[in-house]
Short mmCIF file of C-alpha atoms in Angstrom, two decimals:
data_model
loop_
_atom_site.label_atom_id
_atom_site.label_comp_id
_atom_site.label_asym_id
_atom_site.label_seq_id
_atom_site.Cartn_x
_atom_site.Cartn_y
_atom_site.Cartn_z
CA MET B 288 -9.57 -9.88 8.28
CA SER B 289 -7.79 -6.54 8.48
CA GLU B 290 -6.38 -7.02 4.97
CA ARG B 291 -9.91 -7.48 3.59
CA ASN B 292 -11.15 -4.44 5.52
CA SER B 293 -8.30 -2.37 4.10
CA LEU B 294 -9.21 -3.46 0.58
CA VAL B 295 -12.87 -2.60 1.18
CA GLU B 296 -11.90 0.84 2.46
CA LEU B 297 -9.65 1.39 -0.54
CA ALA B 298 -12.42 0.40 -2.95
CA ASN B 299 -14.85 2.77 -1.25
CA PHE B 300 -12.33 5.61 -1.31
CA ILE B 301 -11.79 5.31 -5.06
CA GLY B 302 -15.51 5.12 -5.74
CA ARG B 303 -16.24 8.32 -3.85
CA SER B 304 -13.45 10.32 -5.44
CA PRO B 305 -14.77 13.38 -7.32
CA LEU B 306 -12.20 12.57 -10.01
CA ALA B 307 -14.10 9.35 -10.76
CA SER B 308 -17.38 11.20 -11.24
CA PRO B 309 -19.03 10.94 -14.66
CA ASP B 310 -19.83 14.68 -14.40
CA MET B 311 -17.06 16.66 -16.13
CA SER B 312 -17.72 19.80 -14.06
CA ALA B 313 -17.20 17.87 -10.81
CA ARG B 314 -13.90 16.47 -12.13
CA ASN B 315 -12.77 19.92 -13.26
CA LYS B 316 -13.63 21.38 -9.85
CA ALA B 317 -11.61 18.66 -8.09
CA LEU B 318 -8.63 19.17 -10.40
CA SER B 319 -8.72 22.95 -9.99
CA GLY B 320 -8.79 22.51 -6.22
CA MET B 321 -5.65 20.39 -6.40
CA THR B 322 -3.86 22.82 -8.67
CA GLU B 323 -4.82 25.79 -6.47
CA ARG B 324 -2.92 24.17 -3.64
CA LEU B 325 0.18 24.25 -5.83
CA LEU B 326 0.07 27.99 -6.35
CA PRO B 327 3.07 29.80 -4.83
CA ARG B 328 1.51 30.74 -1.48
CA GLN B 329 4.39 29.01 0.18
CA ARG B 330 7.60 27.47 -1.02
CA ARG B 331 7.12 23.83 -2.02
CA SER B 332 9.87 21.26 -2.02
CA VAL B 333 10.71 19.09 -5.00
CA GLY B 334 9.35 16.08 -3.09
CA ASP B 335 5.98 17.81 -2.61
CA LEU B 336 5.73 18.60 -6.31
CA MET B 337 6.72 15.05 -7.30
CA ASN B 338 4.04 13.63 -4.98
CA VAL B 339 1.40 15.79 -6.65
CA VAL B 340 2.54 14.79 -10.14
CA LEU B 341 2.52 11.08 -9.26
CA THR B 342 -0.90 11.36 -7.60
CA LEU B 343 -2.44 13.15 -10.57
CA SER B 344 -0.87 10.66 -12.96
CA ALA B 345 -2.20 7.63 -11.07
CA ARG B 346 -5.69 9.10 -10.73
CA THR B 347 -5.78 10.06 -14.39
CA ARG B 348 -4.85 6.52 -15.41
CA ARG B 349 -7.60 5.09 -13.18
CA MET B 350 -10.19 7.53 -14.57
CA VAL B 351 -9.72 6.47 -18.18
CA GLN B 352 -9.65 2.72 -17.54
CA GLU B 353 -12.74 0.62 -18.06
CA PRO B 354 -14.36 -0.85 -14.91
CA VAL B 355 -13.30 -4.41 -14.18
CA ASN B 356 -15.60 -7.27 -13.19
CA ILE B 357 -14.15 -10.36 -11.52
CA ASP B 358 -15.95 -13.65 -10.97
CA LEU B 359 -14.13 -16.07 -8.68
CA ASP B 360 -15.35 -19.65 -8.30
CA VAL B 361 -13.82 -21.96 -5.70
CA PHE B 362 -14.48 -25.66 -5.98
CA ALA B 363 -14.24 -28.29 -3.26
CA PRO B 364 -12.17 -31.43 -3.90
CA GLY B 365 -15.37 -33.32 -4.83
CA GLY B 366 -16.08 -30.90 -7.67
CA LYS B 367 -18.91 -28.93 -6.04
CA ARG B 368 -18.73 -25.19 -5.59
CA ALA B 369 -17.31 -24.21 -2.23
CA LEU B 370 -17.53 -20.46 -2.68
CA VAL B 371 -18.73 -17.99 -5.28
CA MET B 372 -17.50 -14.42 -4.95
CA ARG B 373 -18.42 -11.65 -7.37
CA LEU B 374 -16.66 -8.31 -7.34
CA GLY B 375 -18.08 -5.61 -9.56
CA ASP B 376 -21.47 -4.33 -10.74
CA LYS B 377 -22.88 -7.48 -12.34
#
């Protein structure tokens, strides 16, 4: 059960991200907030900068991808449906 709960939390986190917003001004505000934290207020290590680059890269890839819908049908040995699970909007 904890694995399913973790996946549900992850799905909710991505959906609430301001970077996933259809509003361009909200995305720009979120990106500017991240870049402001990189300004030289304090000395950053190479590892910190690499983490930011990888995070921005992963989020950018997710933003431009089309939403995915998954239909999963599970059939019992007799041929009847045992479970129908739909993930997505439809």
